[in-house]
Short mmCIF file of C-alpha atoms in Angstrom, two decimals:
data_model
loop_
_atom_site.label_atom_id
_atom_site.label_comp_id
_atom_site.label_asym_id
_atom_site.label_seq_id
_atom_site.Cartn_x
_atom_site.Cartn_y
_atom_site.Cartn_z
CA MET X 1 7.16 6.54 -5.16
CA GLY X 2 10.72 5.85 -6.13
CA VAL X 3 12.20 3.74 -8.88
CA THR X 4 11.84 0.17 -10.03
CA SER X 5 14.81 0.22 -12.35
CA ARG X 6 16.47 -2.59 -14.21
CA PRO X 7 20.17 -2.26 -14.98
CA ALA X 8 20.99 -1.75 -18.64
CA GLY X 9 23.95 -0.68 -20.72
CA GLY X 10 24.58 2.79 -22.08
CA ARG X 11 25.54 6.27 -20.95
CA HIS X 12 23.67 9.22 -19.55
CA SER X 13 23.81 12.03 -22.08
CA ALA X 14 25.89 14.30 -19.89
CA THR X 15 27.34 11.68 -17.52
CA PRO X 16 27.04 14.09 -14.58
CA THR X 17 27.81 13.08 -11.04
CA THR X 18 25.19 12.43 -8.39
CA ALA X 19 25.15 13.64 -4.84
CA ALA X 20 25.72 10.08 -3.65
CA ALA X 21 29.38 9.90 -4.60
CA PRO X 22 31.03 13.19 -5.53
CA GLY X 23 33.25 12.75 -8.57
CA ALA X 24 31.64 9.51 -9.80
CA PRO X 25 28.14 8.83 -11.19
CA PHE X 26 25.91 6.53 -9.16
CA ARG X 27 25.23 3.33 -11.08
CA LEU X 28 22.44 1.01 -10.05
CA ASP X 29 23.92 -2.02 -11.82
CA ALA X 30 27.20 -1.70 -9.90
CA PHE X 31 25.26 -1.22 -6.67
CA LEU X 32 23.11 -4.31 -7.22
CA ASP X 33 26.13 -6.45 -8.06
CA GLY X 34 28.23 -5.17 -5.16
CA PRO X 35 28.35 -6.16 -1.50
CA ALA X 36 26.83 -2.85 -0.33
CA ARG X 37 23.37 -3.76 -1.65
CA GLN X 38 22.81 -6.07 1.32
CA GLY X 39 23.70 -3.38 3.83
CA ARG X 40 22.52 -3.34 7.42
CA ARG X 41 18.78 -3.90 7.71
CA LEU X 42 17.08 -1.24 9.80
CA TYR X 43 13.46 -2.20 9.18
CA ARG X 44 11.36 -4.95 7.66
CA GLY X 45 7.59 -4.86 7.31
CA ARG X 46 4.72 -4.72 4.83
CA SER X 47 2.85 -1.99 2.98
CA ALA X 48 -0.25 -2.60 0.83
CA GLY X 49 0.62 -6.29 0.67
CA HIS X 50 4.24 -5.72 -0.39
CA ALA X 51 7.39 -6.43 1.61
CA VAL X 52 9.21 -3.25 2.66
CA GLU X 53 12.82 -3.04 3.81
CA VAL X 54 15.08 -0.19 4.91
CA ARG X 55 18.82 -0.78 4.64
CA GLU X 56 21.98 1.23 5.10
CA ALA X 57 25.60 0.97 3.88
CA ASP X 58 28.49 3.18 2.73
CA GLY X 59 26.83 6.40 3.86
CA LEU X 60 23.57 5.66 2.03
CA ARG X 61 20.16 4.62 3.35
CA TRP X 62 17.49 3.22 1.04
CA PHE X 63 14.20 1.38 0.99
CA SER X 64 12.70 -1.21 -1.33
CA VAL X 65 9.08 -2.24 -1.82
CA GLY X 66 8.26 -5.68 -3.16
CA GLY X 67 11.68 -6.43 -4.67
CA ARG X 68 15.42 -5.95 -4.68
CA PHE X 69 15.52 -2.58 -6.44
CA PRO X 70 15.95 0.51 -4.24
CA GLN X 71 12.94 2.81 -4.51
CA SER X 72 14.85 5.80 -3.19
CA MET X 73 18.12 6.64 -1.46
CA MET X 74 19.27 9.21 1.08
CA ARG X 75 22.77 10.40 1.84
CA LEU X 76 23.35 10.25 5.57
CA ASP X 77 25.74 13.22 5.47
CA ASP X 78 23.38 15.33 3.33
CA PRO X 79 19.76 14.11 3.59
CA ALA X 80 18.50 16.88 1.30
CA ALA X 81 20.62 15.74 -1.65
CA VAL X 82 18.82 13.89 -4.44
CA VAL X 83 20.75 10.69 -5.17
CA MET X 84 18.85 8.55 -7.70
CA PRO X 85 19.43 9.48 -11.37
CA ASN X 86 15.75 9.20 -12.32
CA GLN X 87 14.78 11.67 -9.58
CA LEU X 88 17.59 14.04 -10.57
CA THR X 89 16.36 13.88 -14.16
CA MET X 90 12.84 14.73 -13.02
CA LEU X 91 14.27 17.98 -11.66
CA SER X 92 15.19 19.00 -15.22
CA ALA X 93 11.53 20.08 -15.46
CA LEU X 94 12.65 23.17 -13.53
CA THR X 95 14.35 24.48 -16.69
CA TRP X 96 10.83 24.52 -18.17
CA SER X 97 8.85 25.85 -15.19
CA GLY X 98 11.47 27.93 -13.39
CA LEU X 99 11.85 27.94 -9.61
CA PRO X 100 8.48 26.87 -8.19
CA ALA X 101 6.44 28.54 -5.49
CA ARG X 102 4.19 25.47 -5.16
CA VAL X 103 5.05 21.81 -5.82
CA LEU X 104 2.73 18.78 -5.91
CA ASP X 105 4.46 15.45 -5.28
CA LEU X 106 2.35 12.44 -6.26
CA GLY X 107 3.88 9.36 -4.66
CA ALA X 108 6.03 11.02 -2.03
CA GLY X 109 7.41 7.70 -0.76
CA CYS X 110 9.99 8.47 1.90
CA GLY X 111 10.25 12.14 1.06
CA THR X 112 13.16 12.70 -1.35
CA PHE X 113 11.66 15.79 -2.96
CA GLU X 114 10.23 17.01 0.33
CA ARG X 115 13.70 17.06 1.91
CA PHE X 116 15.19 18.62 -1.20
CA PHE X 117 12.80 21.56 -1.52
CA ALA X 118 12.63 22.21 2.23
CA ALA X 119 16.41 22.63 2.34
CA ARG X 120 17.23 24.10 -1.08
CA LEU X 121 14.15 26.25 -1.62
CA PRO X 122 12.61 26.83 1.83
CA GLY X 123 10.01 29.31 0.57
CA CYS X 124 8.48 26.66 -1.69
CA ALA X 125 5.22 25.04 -0.50
CA VAL X 126 5.15 21.27 -1.12
CA THR X 127 1.96 19.21 -1.11
CA ALA X 128 2.89 15.55 -0.69
CA ILE X 129 0.52 12.71 -1.58
CA GLU X 130 1.36 9.15 -0.48
CA ARG X 131 -1.18 6.34 -0.27
CA SER X 132 0.85 4.19 2.14
CA ARG X 133 0.61 5.24 5.77
CA ALA X 134 3.47 2.81 6.49
CA LEU X 135 5.79 4.69 4.12
CA VAL X 136 4.88 7.99 5.73
CA ARG X 137 5.88 6.52 9.10
CA LEU X 138 9.17 5.30 7.60
CA ALA X 139 9.80 8.75 6.18
CA ARG X 140 9.43 10.19 9.68
CA CYS X 141 11.47 7.53 11.47
CA HIS X 142 14.25 6.76 8.99
CA PHE X 143 14.33 9.38 6.21
CA ALA X 144 14.34 12.80 7.89
CA LEU X 145 10.99 13.96 6.53
CA PRO X 146 10.80 17.69 7.37
CA GLU X 147 8.52 18.47 10.29
CA THR X 148 6.97 21.27 8.24
CA ILE X 149 5.53 18.77 5.75
CA GLU X 150 2.59 16.51 6.58
CA PRO X 151 1.92 14.13 3.67
CA LEU X 152 -1.70 13.49 2.76
CA VAL X 153 -2.41 9.75 2.95
CA ALA X 154 -4.44 9.24 -0.22
CA ASP X 155 -4.45 7.57 -3.60
CA ALA X 156 -2.99 10.05 -6.10
CA ALA X 157 -5.60 9.47 -8.81
CA THR X 158 -8.50 9.76 -6.37
CA TRP X 159 -7.08 12.88 -4.74
CA LEU X 160 -6.66 14.58 -8.13
CA ALA X 161 -10.14 13.60 -9.32
CA ASP X 162 -11.73 14.95 -6.12
CA ALA X 163 -9.87 18.28 -6.19
CA ALA X 164 -12.13 21.28 -6.72
CA ASP X 165 -11.72 23.32 -9.89
CA ASP X 166 -10.72 26.37 -7.84
CA ALA X 167 -8.16 24.47 -5.73
CA PRO X 168 -4.60 25.88 -5.75
CA ARG X 169 -2.48 25.18 -8.80
CA PHE X 170 1.14 24.13 -8.85
CA ASP X 171 4.21 25.28 -10.75
CA LEU X 172 5.63 21.76 -10.72
CA VAL X 173 3.80 18.42 -10.51
CA LEU X 174 6.00 15.39 -9.84
CA CYS X 175 4.58 11.91 -10.38
CA ASP X 176 6.50 8.82 -9.27
CA ILE X 177 3.92 6.18 -8.38
CA PHE X 178 4.25 2.41 -8.48
CA ASP X 179 2.28 -0.54 -7.17
CA GLY X 180 5.16 -2.60 -5.84
CA GLU X 181 7.32 -2.95 -8.95
CA HIS X 182 4.49 -2.34 -11.44
CA HIS X 183 2.84 0.73 -12.91
CA PRO X 184 -0.64 1.44 -11.53
CA ASP X 185 -3.58 1.47 -13.94
CA CYS X 186 -4.00 5.24 -13.68
CA LEU X 187 -0.79 5.81 -15.69
CA PHE X 188 -2.58 4.35 -18.73
CA ASP X 189 -5.68 6.52 -18.23
CA ALA X 190 -6.10 9.82 -20.10
CA TRP X 191 -8.39 11.14 -17.34
CA PHE X 192 -5.53 10.89 -14.84
CA TYR X 193 -3.28 13.08 -16.96
CA ALA X 194 -6.11 15.53 -17.59
CA ASP X 195 -6.46 15.88 -13.82
CA CYS X 196 -2.70 16.45 -13.52
CA GLU X 197 -2.80 19.12 -16.22
CA ARG X 198 -5.75 20.78 -14.48
CA ARG X 199 -3.60 21.28 -11.37
CA LEU X 200 -0.78 23.02 -13.26
CA ALA X 201 -0.33 26.77 -13.07
CA ARG X 202 0.30 28.70 -16.29
CA GLY X 203 3.85 27.98 -17.35
CA GLY X 204 4.06 24.97 -15.04
CA ALA X 205 5.59 21.59 -15.86
CA PHE X 206 4.74 17.95 -15.16
CA ALA X 207 7.43 15.28 -14.56
CA LEU X 208 6.63 11.56 -14.64
CA ASN X 209 9.01 8.70 -13.85
CA VAL X 210 8.25 5.33 -15.44
CA SER X 211 10.10 2.05 -15.86
CA PRO X 212 8.52 0.36 -18.90
CA THR X 213 9.16 -3.33 -19.44
CA ALA X 214 8.40 -3.06 -23.17
CA GLU X 215 8.07 -0.35 -25.80
CA ASP X 216 4.32 -0.88 -26.20
CA GLU X 217 3.85 -0.19 -22.48
CA LEU X 218 5.54 3.20 -22.84
CA VAL X 219 3.60 3.95 -26.03
CA GLU X 220 0.31 3.23 -24.26
CA MET X 221 1.19 5.62 -21.42
CA LEU X 222 2.31 8.34 -23.85
CA ALA X 223 -0.88 7.99 -25.91
CA ALA X 224 -2.94 8.66 -22.79
CA LEU X 225 -0.72 11.53 -21.66
CA ARG X 226 -0.75 13.25 -25.07
CA GLN X 227 -4.51 13.68 -24.82
CA ALA X 228 -3.97 16.06 -21.89
CA PHE X 229 -0.71 17.89 -22.64
CA ALA X 230 0.17 20.00 -25.66
CA TRP X 231 3.92 19.50 -25.33
CA VAL X 232 5.79 16.34 -24.28
CA VAL X 233 9.49 15.48 -24.08
CA LEU X 234 11.29 12.29 -23.07
CA ALA X 235 14.48 12.08 -21.02
CA PRO X 236 15.64 8.44 -20.90
CA VAL X 237 17.79 7.44 -17.92
CA VAL X 238 19.49 4.81 -20.02
CA GLU X 239 21.66 2.91 -17.56
CA HIS X 240 18.78 2.60 -15.08
CA GLY X 241 16.01 1.43 -17.41
CA ASN X 242 13.82 4.44 -16.59
CA VAL X 243 12.20 7.06 -18.77
CA VAL X 244 11.34 10.48 -17.39
CA VAL X 245 8.46 12.09 -19.27
CA LEU X 246 8.10 15.87 -19.05
CA ALA X 247 5.03 17.74 -20.24
CA GLY X 248 3.40 21.13 -20.11
CA PRO X 249 0.87 23.46 -21.70
CA ARG X 250 3.59 25.72 -23.11
CA ARG X 251 6.38 25.03 -25.58
CA PRO X 252 9.53 23.69 -23.85
CA PRO X 253 12.66 25.84 -24.00
CA GLY X 254 15.32 25.20 -26.61
CA GLU X 255 18.61 23.53 -25.75
CA ARG X 256 20.66 26.71 -25.39
CA THR X 257 18.05 28.28 -23.11
CA ARG X 258 17.77 25.09 -21.06
CA ARG X 259 21.50 24.87 -20.50
CA GLY X 260 21.68 28.49 -19.42
CA ARG X 261 18.82 28.00 -16.99
CA ALA X 262 20.40 24.77 -15.71
CA ARG X 263 23.62 26.59 -14.83
CA ALA X 264 21.70 29.23 -12.89
CA LEU X 265 19.52 26.66 -11.11
CA ALA X 266 22.54 24.49 -10.24
CA THR X 267 23.94 27.24 -8.04
CA THR X 268 20.67 27.83 -6.20
CA LEU X 269 19.76 24.17 -5.76
CA ALA X 270 23.24 22.64 -5.30
CA VAL X 271 22.64 20.15 -8.12
CA ASP X 272 25.07 19.27 -10.91
CA ALA X 273 23.97 21.31 -13.95
CA GLY X 274 24.32 18.23 -16.15
CA TRP X 275 21.35 16.58 -14.44
CA LEU X 276 19.24 19.69 -15.01
CA ALA X 277 19.94 19.69 -18.75
CA PRO X 278 19.86 16.07 -19.99
CA ALA X 279 19.15 15.25 -23.61
CA TRP X 280 15.44 15.75 -24.33
CA GLU X 281 13.60 13.96 -27.13
CA ARG X 282 10.70 16.23 -27.98
CA LEU X 283 7.55 14.68 -29.39
CA PRO X 284 5.64 16.59 -32.07
CA SER X 285 3.20 19.04 -30.55
CA ARG X 286 -0.52 18.28 -30.68
CA HIS X 287 -0.86 21.08 -33.26
CA GLN X 288 1.74 19.44 -35.50
CA VAL X 289 0.07 16.04 -35.12
CA ARG X 290 -3.35 17.45 -36.08
CA ARG X 291 -1.89 19.29 -39.08
CA GLY X 292 -0.06 16.19 -40.26
CA ALA X 293 2.62 15.87 -42.89
CA PRO X 294 2.01 16.81 -46.52
CA GLY X 295 0.92 13.89 -48.66
#
């Protein structure tokens, strides 16, 4: 569910533009320091013990859970557009998996990916998991959740663990789950990632958004994830304090192949190709780790 970013310095590798402001990249630090961040409040309530607000300003609508950072944003003139840089970077997994027939969204929040795939790839079947019934209601009332999608109100880790071995598999698994502004315990659990990998189709890809507060926190999550996935790459969203982790059972494509696929996907999905081909930092494969370096 969304992003709990902290502003930081630096540049995105390709400095592409977002859908939020054509011609200029969206920057969370500028947003948080500017007058628009207050916006007009449309809703205030609570979800799972956390304060929830929906606000709107300058053609954008967003919600926050438990803090000042926007979890997700929607363009009022194009609700299907993906605005937040971390969520755009998660879509770079499509250069690994290809256009999906089935997508699993763990932590659907207010439906960013549901709106996106319903509009840009209407033949794609999206299974949305969101543990907060209050957020599902907000998605319906304030965030144009497609009528064709009925999120399952469930805890992501529990839903995955309970899924039958012969349950449908997915070409793309998106994971963006937070407990307020903190990572839930399941993101440090190897069993959780094994369950995610079990739900992937052959050739599928897994995309995880995290916002680590320290390097050892990220290392702990990666150590758990590496037990389940053969191949792992990192795509830092530098100016937003997020790291997008991509993983899959098959070797990721090389840079030239990725960029070619990104250009083709950009036309179909109406997304800037730069977001679909960010710099990837590939971790050694499990095979390479087992083999080790010569002594």
